[in-house]
Short mmCIF file of C-alpha atoms in Angstrom, two decimals:
data_model
loop_
_atom_site.label_atom_id
_atom_site.label_comp_id
_atom_site.label_asym_id
_atom_site.label_seq_id
_atom_site.Cartn_x
_atom_site.Cartn_y
_atom_site.Cartn_z
CA UNK A 155 -30.39 157.82 1.08
CA UNK A 156 -30.62 154.10 0.05
CA UNK A 157 -29.85 154.98 -3.34
CA UNK A 158 -26.56 156.76 -2.26
CA UNK A 159 -25.63 153.57 -0.41
CA UNK A 160 -26.49 151.35 -3.13
CA UNK A 161 -24.35 153.52 -5.59
CA UNK A 162 -21.57 153.35 -2.87
CA UNK A 163 -21.71 149.54 -2.67
CA UNK A 164 -21.45 149.49 -6.34
CA UNK A 165 -18.39 151.42 -6.53
CA UNK A 166 -16.77 149.41 -3.94
CA UNK A 167 -17.65 146.01 -5.79
CA UNK A 168 -16.24 147.39 -9.13
CA UNK A 169 -13.14 148.76 -7.28
CA UNK A 170 -12.52 145.47 -5.77
CA UNK A 171 -13.07 143.67 -9.16
CA UNK A 172 -11.06 146.01 -10.97
CA UNK A 173 -8.22 145.30 -8.28
CA UNK A 174 -8.66 141.60 -8.79
CA UNK A 175 -8.37 141.89 -12.23
CA UNK A 176 -5.23 143.87 -12.22
CA UNK A 177 -3.68 141.30 -9.61
CA UNK A 178 -4.64 138.41 -11.73
CA UNK A 179 -2.92 140.01 -14.68
CA UNK A 180 0.21 140.61 -12.62
CA UNK A 181 0.20 137.02 -11.36
CA UNK A 182 -0.33 135.53 -14.76
CA UNK A 183 2.66 137.59 -16.20
CA UNK A 184 4.88 136.71 -13.29
CA UNK A 185 3.92 133.04 -13.56
CA UNK A 186 4.41 132.93 -17.28
CA UNK A 187 7.99 134.37 -16.95
CA UNK A 188 8.81 132.17 -13.97
CA UNK A 189 7.90 128.96 -15.87
CA UNK A 190 9.72 129.96 -18.92
CA UNK A 191 12.90 130.69 -16.98
CA UNK A 192 13.09 127.48 -15.17
CA UNK A 193 12.12 125.21 -18.32
CA UNK A 194 8.82 123.99 -16.70
CA UNK A 195 6.04 122.95 -19.04
CA UNK A 196 2.65 123.11 -17.89
CA UNK A 197 -0.39 121.60 -19.87
CA UNK A 198 -2.87 124.16 -18.10
CA UNK A 199 -2.66 126.84 -15.72
CA UNK A 200 -5.51 129.05 -14.30
CA UNK A 201 -6.10 131.38 -11.29
CA UNK A 202 -8.86 130.47 -9.02
CA UNK A 203 -10.59 133.02 -6.50
CA UNK A 204 -12.74 130.57 -4.21
CA UNK A 205 -12.32 129.28 -1.61
CA UNK A 206 -9.34 131.54 -1.33
CA UNK A 207 -6.94 132.92 -4.28
CA UNK A 208 -4.67 130.06 -5.91
CA UNK A 209 -2.72 129.14 -9.02
CA UNK A 210 -3.55 125.80 -10.37
CA UNK A 211 -1.21 124.06 -12.85
CA UNK A 212 -1.78 120.79 -14.27
CA UNK A 213 0.62 118.41 -16.23
CA UNK A 214 3.71 119.98 -14.66
CA UNK A 215 6.98 118.47 -16.32
CA UNK A 216 10.66 119.85 -15.64
CA UNK A 217 13.65 117.92 -17.40
CA UNK A 218 17.26 118.48 -16.99
CA UNK A 219 20.28 115.96 -17.63
CA UNK A 220 20.31 115.09 -14.21
CA UNK A 221 16.43 114.22 -13.29
CA UNK A 222 13.13 114.43 -14.52
CA UNK A 223 10.26 115.46 -12.67
CA UNK A 224 6.46 115.54 -13.45
CA UNK A 225 3.14 116.08 -11.20
CA UNK A 226 -0.60 115.82 -12.17
CA UNK A 227 -1.42 118.96 -10.23
CA UNK A 228 0.55 121.57 -8.47
CA UNK A 229 -1.65 124.33 -6.58
CA UNK A 230 -0.28 127.48 -5.00
CA UNK A 231 -2.55 128.82 -2.21
CA UNK A 232 -2.53 132.46 -1.09
CA UNK A 233 -4.05 134.16 1.82
CA UNK A 234 -6.80 136.58 1.10
CA UNK A 235 -5.20 139.29 3.45
CA UNK A 236 -2.00 139.32 1.50
CA UNK A 237 -3.75 139.24 -1.68
CA UNK A 238 -5.73 142.53 -0.79
CA UNK A 239 -2.57 144.49 0.12
CA UNK A 240 -0.81 143.27 -3.00
CA UNK A 241 1.72 141.10 -1.60
CA UNK A 242 0.58 137.75 -2.71
CA UNK A 243 2.15 135.94 0.00
CA UNK A 244 2.02 132.12 -0.44
CA UNK A 245 0.04 130.07 2.12
CA UNK A 246 1.19 126.63 1.02
CA UNK A 247 2.02 124.69 -1.97
CA UNK A 248 0.16 121.30 -2.70
CA UNK A 249 1.71 118.89 -5.24
CA UNK A 250 -0.43 115.83 -6.21
CA UNK A 251 0.74 112.48 -7.60
CA UNK A 252 4.34 113.55 -8.56
CA UNK A 253 7.23 111.60 -10.02
CA UNK A 254 10.67 112.06 -10.01
CA UNK A 255 13.80 110.12 -11.55
CA UNK A 256 17.57 110.70 -11.28
CA UNK A 257 19.68 110.11 -14.18
CA UNK A 258 22.75 110.00 -12.01
CA UNK A 259 25.16 107.12 -11.09
CA UNK A 260 23.10 107.01 -7.80
CA UNK A 261 19.92 106.36 -9.44
CA UNK A 262 16.56 106.78 -7.76
CA UNK A 263 12.72 106.83 -8.26
CA UNK A 264 9.88 107.81 -6.42
CA UNK A 265 6.36 108.01 -7.41
CA UNK A 266 2.98 108.80 -6.12
CA UNK A 267 4.14 111.95 -4.50
CA UNK A 268 1.75 114.10 -2.60
CA UNK A 269 3.18 117.14 -0.56
CA UNK A 270 2.34 120.02 1.35
CA UNK A 271 4.79 122.59 1.45
CA UNK A 272 4.02 125.64 4.05
CA UNK A 273 6.58 128.64 3.82
CA UNK A 274 7.09 130.86 6.81
CA UNK A 275 6.92 134.11 4.81
CA UNK A 276 7.36 133.49 1.00
CA UNK A 277 5.81 136.05 -1.48
CA UNK A 278 5.19 135.18 -5.27
CA UNK A 279 7.38 138.16 -6.27
CA UNK A 280 10.56 136.59 -4.52
CA UNK A 281 10.20 133.53 -6.59
CA UNK A 282 12.21 134.69 -9.64
CA UNK A 283 15.52 135.67 -7.54
CA UNK A 284 15.29 132.44 -5.69
CA UNK A 285 15.06 130.42 -8.88
CA UNK A 286 17.85 132.45 -10.25
CA UNK A 287 20.07 131.51 -7.40
CA UNK A 288 19.12 127.92 -7.84
CA UNK A 289 20.00 128.00 -11.44
CA UNK A 290 23.34 129.53 -10.37
CA UNK A 291 24.29 126.37 -8.30
CA UNK A 292 22.68 126.98 -4.88
CA UNK A 293 20.44 124.05 -4.14
CA UNK A 294 18.84 125.83 -1.28
CA UNK A 295 19.08 129.57 -1.83
CA UNK A 296 19.96 131.29 1.70
CA UNK A 297 17.20 133.65 1.44
CA UNK A 298 14.59 131.06 1.32
CA UNK A 299 12.35 131.35 4.51
CA UNK A 300 11.73 128.42 6.56
CA UNK A 301 9.54 125.71 4.95
CA UNK A 302 7.37 123.28 6.79
CA UNK A 303 7.14 120.03 4.85
CA UNK A 304 4.88 116.98 4.73
CA UNK A 305 5.33 114.57 2.14
CA UNK A 306 4.68 110.88 1.08
CA UNK A 307 5.92 108.99 -1.86
CA UNK A 308 6.57 105.37 -2.83
CA UNK A 309 9.89 104.21 -4.11
CA UNK A 310 10.98 101.93 -6.89
CA UNK A 311 10.09 98.75 -4.40
CA UNK A 312 7.09 100.28 -3.59
CA UNK A 313 7.84 101.05 0.02
CA UNK A 314 6.04 103.91 1.30
CA UNK A 315 7.96 107.13 2.48
CA UNK A 316 6.78 109.79 4.87
CA UNK A 317 8.58 112.90 5.97
CA UNK A 318 7.41 115.83 8.21
CA UNK A 319 9.73 118.48 9.58
CA UNK A 320 10.85 121.99 9.36
CA UNK A 321 13.60 123.13 6.76
CA UNK A 322 15.81 126.31 7.16
CA UNK A 323 18.30 127.04 4.62
CA UNK A 324 21.54 128.52 6.04
CA UNK A 325 24.84 129.85 4.45
CA UNK A 326 26.49 126.60 4.60
CA UNK A 327 23.72 123.98 3.99
CA UNK A 328 20.38 123.75 5.62
CA UNK A 329 18.76 122.97 9.11
CA UNK A 330 16.09 120.27 9.58
CA UNK A 331 14.30 120.33 12.70
CA UNK A 332 11.43 118.35 14.36
CA UNK A 333 11.84 115.86 11.69
CA UNK A 334 9.74 112.48 11.66
CA UNK A 335 10.49 110.12 8.74
CA UNK A 336 9.22 106.73 8.19
CA UNK A 337 9.48 104.02 5.48
CA UNK A 338 6.77 101.17 5.43
CA UNK A 339 8.33 98.46 3.76
CA UNK A 340 6.12 96.41 1.39
CA UNK A 341 8.37 93.44 1.83
CA UNK A 342 10.32 92.68 5.06
CA UNK A 343 13.73 92.99 4.08
CA UNK A 344 15.45 94.56 6.81
CA UNK A 345 15.85 91.52 9.13
CA UNK A 346 12.10 91.16 10.15
CA UNK A 347 11.24 94.88 10.40
CA UNK A 348 8.05 96.09 8.91
CA UNK A 349 8.92 99.87 9.16
CA UNK A 350 11.80 102.09 9.74
CA UNK A 351 11.04 104.93 12.06
CA UNK A 352 13.73 107.78 12.17
CA UNK A 353 13.00 110.97 14.25
CA UNK A 354 15.10 113.85 15.28
CA UNK A 355 14.90 117.10 17.07
CA UNK A 356 17.56 119.51 15.63
CA UNK A 357 19.74 118.62 12.52
CA UNK A 358 21.87 120.16 10.04
CA UNK A 359 23.43 119.59 6.66
CA UNK A 360 26.39 121.17 5.76
CA UNK A 361 28.29 121.18 2.39
CA UNK A 362 32.09 120.37 2.16
CA UNK A 363 34.19 122.15 -0.25
CA UNK A 364 34.82 118.75 -2.38
CA UNK A 365 31.36 117.13 -3.12
CA UNK A 366 30.18 115.93 0.00
CA UNK A 367 28.50 116.96 3.23
CA UNK A 368 28.38 116.65 7.04
CA UNK A 369 25.42 115.80 8.93
CA UNK A 370 24.90 116.35 12.56
CA UNK A 371 21.62 115.31 14.43
CA UNK A 372 20.40 115.75 17.96
CA UNK A 373 17.67 114.00 19.90
CA UNK A 374 17.67 111.13 17.23
CA UNK A 375 15.52 107.98 17.71
CA UNK A 376 15.49 104.74 15.35
CA UNK A 377 12.45 102.49 15.53
CA UNK A 378 11.94 103.89 19.37
CA UNK A 379 15.70 103.38 20.44
CA UNK A 380 17.30 106.57 21.58
CA UNK A 381 20.21 107.03 19.17
CA UNK A 382 20.75 110.68 20.79
CA UNK A 383 23.47 112.13 18.79
CA UNK A 384 24.41 111.16 15.24
CA UNK A 385 27.34 112.53 13.16
CA UNK A 386 28.17 111.70 9.74
CA UNK A 387 30.53 112.64 6.92
CA UNK A 388 29.21 111.71 3.38
CA UNK A 389 31.67 111.91 0.24
CA UNK A 390 29.77 111.71 -3.09
CA UNK A 391 32.77 111.72 -5.43
CA UNK A 392 34.52 109.73 -6.98
CA UNK A 393 31.88 107.37 -5.41
CA UNK A 394 29.67 107.31 -2.37
CA UNK A 395 31.38 106.87 1.06
CA UNK A 396 29.73 107.60 4.14
CA UNK A 397 30.99 107.34 7.88
CA UNK A 398 28.45 107.66 10.56
CA UNK A 399 28.99 107.89 14.24
CA UNK A 400 26.54 107.04 17.24
CA UNK A 401 28.59 107.81 20.25
CA UNK A 402 26.04 107.91 22.92
CA UNK A 403 23.47 104.99 22.60
CA UNK A 404 21.65 104.20 25.79
CA UNK A 405 23.94 104.33 28.89
CA UNK A 406 27.56 103.32 27.56
CA UNK A 407 26.41 102.19 23.92
CA UNK A 408 28.20 103.40 20.83
CA UNK A 409 28.13 102.20 17.32
CA UNK A 410 29.80 103.35 14.07
CA UNK A 411 28.79 102.67 10.54
CA UNK A 412 30.73 103.11 7.21
CA UNK A 413 28.62 102.77 3.67
CA UNK A 414 30.59 102.33 0.53
CA UNK A 415 29.48 102.01 -3.05
CA UNK A 416 31.45 100.08 -5.80
CA UNK A 417 30.54 99.94 -9.63
CA UNK A 418 28.01 97.19 -10.29
CA UNK A 419 30.60 95.94 -13.27
CA UNK A 420 32.88 94.77 -10.19
CA UNK A 421 30.20 93.93 -7.71
CA UNK A 422 26.56 92.79 -8.14
CA UNK A 423 25.76 94.34 -4.84
CA UNK A 424 27.51 97.52 -5.01
CA UNK A 425 26.94 98.70 -1.54
CA UNK A 426 28.73 97.38 1.45
CA UNK A 427 27.72 98.35 5.19
CA UNK A 428 30.31 97.72 7.76
CA UNK A 429 29.11 98.08 11.28
CA UNK A 430 30.99 98.06 14.81
CA UNK A 431 29.03 98.42 17.75
CA UNK A 432 29.71 98.02 21.62
CA UNK A 433 27.64 97.52 24.70
CA UNK A 434 24.12 98.06 23.06
CA UNK A 435 21.05 96.61 24.78
CA UNK A 436 20.29 93.58 22.89
CA UNK A 437 16.46 93.36 23.67
CA UNK A 438 15.97 96.90 22.36
CA UNK A 439 17.75 95.99 18.91
CA UNK A 440 15.70 92.80 18.47
CA UNK A 441 12.52 94.45 18.94
CA UNK A 442 13.51 97.15 16.70
CA UNK A 443 14.04 94.61 13.89
CA UNK A 444 11.06 92.50 14.91
CA UNK A 445 13.38 89.56 15.98
CA UNK A 446 12.00 87.14 18.62
CA UNK A 447 13.68 88.44 21.93
CA UNK A 448 15.23 85.03 22.66
CA UNK A 449 18.38 86.46 24.23
CA UNK A 450 19.17 89.40 26.28
CA UNK A 451 22.20 91.01 27.66
CA UNK A 452 24.75 93.58 26.46
CA UNK A 453 25.93 93.01 23.02
CA UNK A 454 28.89 93.87 20.84
CA UNK A 455 28.60 93.42 17.11
CA UNK A 456 30.89 93.44 13.99
CA UNK A 457 28.80 93.34 10.67
CA UNK A 458 29.52 93.09 6.89
CA UNK A 459 26.18 93.74 5.07
CA UNK A 460 25.75 93.93 1.32
CA UNK A 461 22.81 95.40 -0.97
CA UNK A 462 21.81 96.61 -4.44
CA UNK A 463 20.65 99.74 -2.70
CA UNK A 464 21.35 101.59 0.42
CA UNK A 465 19.26 99.31 2.65
CA UNK A 466 21.21 96.18 3.44
CA UNK A 467 19.57 92.84 2.51
CA UNK A 468 22.00 89.98 4.02
CA UNK A 469 25.50 89.60 5.10
CA UNK A 470 27.63 88.10 7.90
CA UNK A 471 27.62 89.34 11.28
CA UNK A 472 29.45 87.98 14.68
CA UNK A 473 28.33 89.03 18.27
CA UNK A 474 29.44 88.49 21.71
CA UNK A 475 26.79 88.86 24.39
CA UNK A 476 27.69 89.34 28.09
CA UNK A 477 25.65 88.96 31.25
CA UNK A 478 22.57 87.60 29.37
CA UNK A 479 19.76 85.37 29.69
CA UNK A 480 18.08 82.65 27.31
CA UNK A 481 14.38 82.79 27.30
CA UNK A 482 12.10 79.94 27.22
CA UNK A 483 14.72 77.21 27.90
CA UNK A 484 16.08 75.63 31.06
CA UNK A 485 19.49 74.27 29.93
CA UNK A 486 20.83 73.70 33.61
CA UNK A 487 17.75 71.82 34.42
CA UNK A 488 17.83 70.04 31.18
CA UNK A 489 21.46 68.74 31.65
CA UNK A 490 20.66 67.85 35.30
CA UNK A 491 18.46 65.15 34.06
CA UNK A 492 21.30 63.29 32.78
CA UNK A 493 24.31 64.59 34.86
CA UNK A 494 24.17 65.10 38.57
CA UNK A 495 23.66 68.83 39.05
CA UNK A 496 21.88 70.87 41.43
CA UNK A 497 18.57 72.44 39.91
CA UNK A 498 14.80 72.82 40.57
CA UNK A 499 12.64 70.25 38.82
CA UNK A 500 9.61 72.37 38.80
CA UNK A 501 11.44 74.84 36.48
CA UNK A 502 12.03 72.25 33.68
CA UNK A 503 8.38 72.59 32.22
CA UNK A 504 8.13 76.25 32.88
CA UNK A 505 8.00 77.99 29.47
CA UNK A 506 8.83 81.33 30.93
CA UNK A 507 12.13 80.05 32.54
CA UNK A 508 15.56 81.88 31.83
CA UNK A 509 18.83 80.45 31.72
CA UNK A 510 21.29 82.89 32.68
CA UNK A 511 24.91 83.09 31.09
CA UNK A 512 28.33 84.79 31.45
CA UNK A 513 28.96 84.80 27.69
CA UNK A 514 27.64 83.97 24.26
CA UNK A 515 29.47 84.20 21.33
CA UNK A 516 28.06 83.87 17.74
CA UNK A 517 28.45 83.93 14.04
CA UNK A 518 25.57 83.94 11.58
CA UNK A 519 24.61 84.85 8.02
CA UNK A 520 21.76 87.11 7.50
CA UNK A 521 19.76 86.03 4.66
CA UNK A 522 16.61 87.98 3.09
CA UNK A 523 14.11 85.98 5.04
CA UNK A 524 16.14 84.23 8.00
CA UNK A 525 19.19 83.92 9.89
CA UNK A 526 21.52 80.94 9.69
CA UNK A 527 23.57 80.54 12.58
CA UNK A 528 26.94 78.81 11.81
CA UNK A 529 28.30 78.72 15.30
CA UNK A 530 27.26 79.75 18.91
CA UNK A 531 29.04 79.12 22.10
CA UNK A 532 27.33 79.71 25.34
CA UNK A 533 29.44 79.90 28.52
CA UNK A 534 27.76 79.27 31.98
CA UNK A 535 29.56 78.49 35.19
CA UNK A 536 28.17 74.84 35.23
CA UNK A 537 27.98 74.01 31.47
CA UNK A 538 29.06 74.88 28.01
CA UNK A 539 26.52 74.96 25.08
CA UNK A 540 27.43 74.85 21.29
CA UNK A 541 24.88 75.44 18.60
CA UNK A 542 24.17 75.51 15.02
CA UNK A 543 20.64 76.17 13.49
CA UNK A 544 18.15 78.50 11.50
CA UNK A 545 15.77 81.07 12.54
CA UNK A 546 12.84 81.81 9.99
CA UNK A 547 12.23 85.53 10.35
CA UNK A 548 8.99 85.18 8.49
CA UNK A 549 7.39 82.59 10.50
CA UNK A 550 9.28 82.73 13.78
CA UNK A 551 10.29 79.03 13.77
CA UNK A 552 13.42 78.08 15.32
CA UNK A 553 15.46 75.00 14.38
CA UNK A 554 18.79 74.34 16.34
CA UNK A 555 21.24 71.50 17.28
CA UNK A 556 22.77 72.10 20.54
CA UNK A 557 25.45 70.11 22.22
CA UNK A 558 25.68 70.65 26.03
CA UNK A 559 28.47 69.45 28.33
CA UNK A 560 29.29 69.83 32.04
CA UNK A 561 32.12 71.96 33.46
CA UNK A 562 32.35 69.19 36.03
CA UNK A 563 35.61 67.37 35.37
CA UNK A 564 34.05 64.27 36.22
CA UNK A 565 31.36 64.44 33.51
CA UNK A 566 33.30 66.56 30.83
CA UNK A 567 33.86 63.66 28.72
CA UNK A 568 29.78 63.54 27.98
CA UNK A 569 28.11 65.74 25.46
CA UNK A 570 24.22 65.75 25.60
CA UNK A 571 22.93 66.43 21.86
CA UNK A 572 19.47 68.24 21.97
CA UNK A 573 17.23 69.50 19.36
CA UNK A 574 15.43 72.50 19.84
CA UNK A 575 12.56 73.24 17.21
CA UNK A 576 9.24 75.05 16.93
CA UNK A 577 8.05 78.35 17.83
CA UNK A 578 10.94 80.55 18.96
CA UNK A 579 9.33 82.12 21.93
CA UNK A 580 8.82 78.79 23.59
CA UNK A 581 10.63 75.97 21.59
CA UNK A 582 10.11 72.34 22.06
CA UNK A 583 13.13 69.83 22.41
CA UNK A 584 14.14 66.41 22.04
CA UNK A 585 17.60 64.81 23.39
CA UNK A 586 19.03 62.76 20.41
CA UNK A 587 20.15 59.40 21.85
CA UNK A 588 22.04 58.81 18.54
CA UNK A 589 25.16 56.53 18.14
CA UNK A 590 27.56 59.21 18.92
CA UNK A 591 25.86 59.77 22.50
CA UNK A 592 25.71 56.09 23.02
CA UNK A 593 29.42 55.57 22.41
CA UNK A 594 30.18 58.58 24.66
CA UNK A 595 28.10 56.90 27.35
CA UNK A 596 29.93 53.55 26.89
CA UNK A 597 33.33 54.99 26.94
CA UNK A 598 32.26 57.08 30.35
CA UNK A 599 30.93 54.09 31.78
CA UNK A 600 34.01 51.78 31.00
CA UNK A 601 36.31 54.75 32.29
CA UNK A 602 34.14 54.90 35.51
CA UNK A 603 34.28 51.31 36.32
CA UNK A 604 37.82 50.23 35.12
#
């Protein structure tokens, strides 16, 4: 009896090994044909069995006229269940230390690419047909199953990019759902932001008949700000032009952006981003860009920004804030020390004081590491303040010269010069009793006692 069992066991083992050997031969044949058809060069390939069936490719290279791709290692993992039934279903694809470079007009370069791509239901046998569709010009073959993607990479500036989401090709493009994307900036250059977070629940990218795309996103967030709906139209020829609409930000906010590219022969910074926004919550956007939230209120903005790549680095911005507050400074109490106004003296030394205002209008230049304010005018029912100065985005240091005048007809001839400096969150101040102020005071007294 034991002898029969032993023989039976050996028969099963040999049958399994024979099956595995046949499967391995089939896979190696398919793999060789697939690599050759797609002009993919591999330094070394092998089929592994443990801990699960897998194809290991080392030294992978793929070259075209438009781009080059290489990876130290690409691994296709299979499930034992599908393997035993001869289906060779791909469990996932793992990519290690990849590089990709574009040779097109809009150049890009990514390195240290590490990714895990998990298909919903993809068999090794279907790859030749999918690759054939790709070679015929279909960037995302319609019959490709849904892919769950998790990828990380460094760009040319060594910013770390991560992307996680579900991708599903459709007849006119593809769907991108439950996406979490992030850029960890090696050097702060988007105002003072250390990172860019962009998430959305549902999205689609649709191809246009003439070299372009339509992008629609729902449930979108940018650095924890609810963008809600995003609609974009991107034209790639004859040059890049993108129009992006954000129609429902917060309660009543909206924003539109237009990105244009120009030849570097005509402009040293070929990317021009124009932004128009109305009724945004200012405190939320200052926090998103890691800027000291000195001012709160409802803001409308017009901006012209420029860059050598798609991420803006400097530009000119004008803004109008209504129903706002200035944190850390009590301007009403300050002017009240020199002009007869009603104010609470105990508030003067309170660093948490907030000065309410009706309207604040400003124009400033955003530089890579700071904001240079050319002019700012704050309107309050009792006074008007005009300022010029600089905000260091790296250190949080502020330096402003402010001229405050009373709206009372009796004292309008006096303008109080105040120098604010130090930590933007709790600045110090010094009243400048300079020659101009002394001459104002003399003229004021001469007029009063004439």
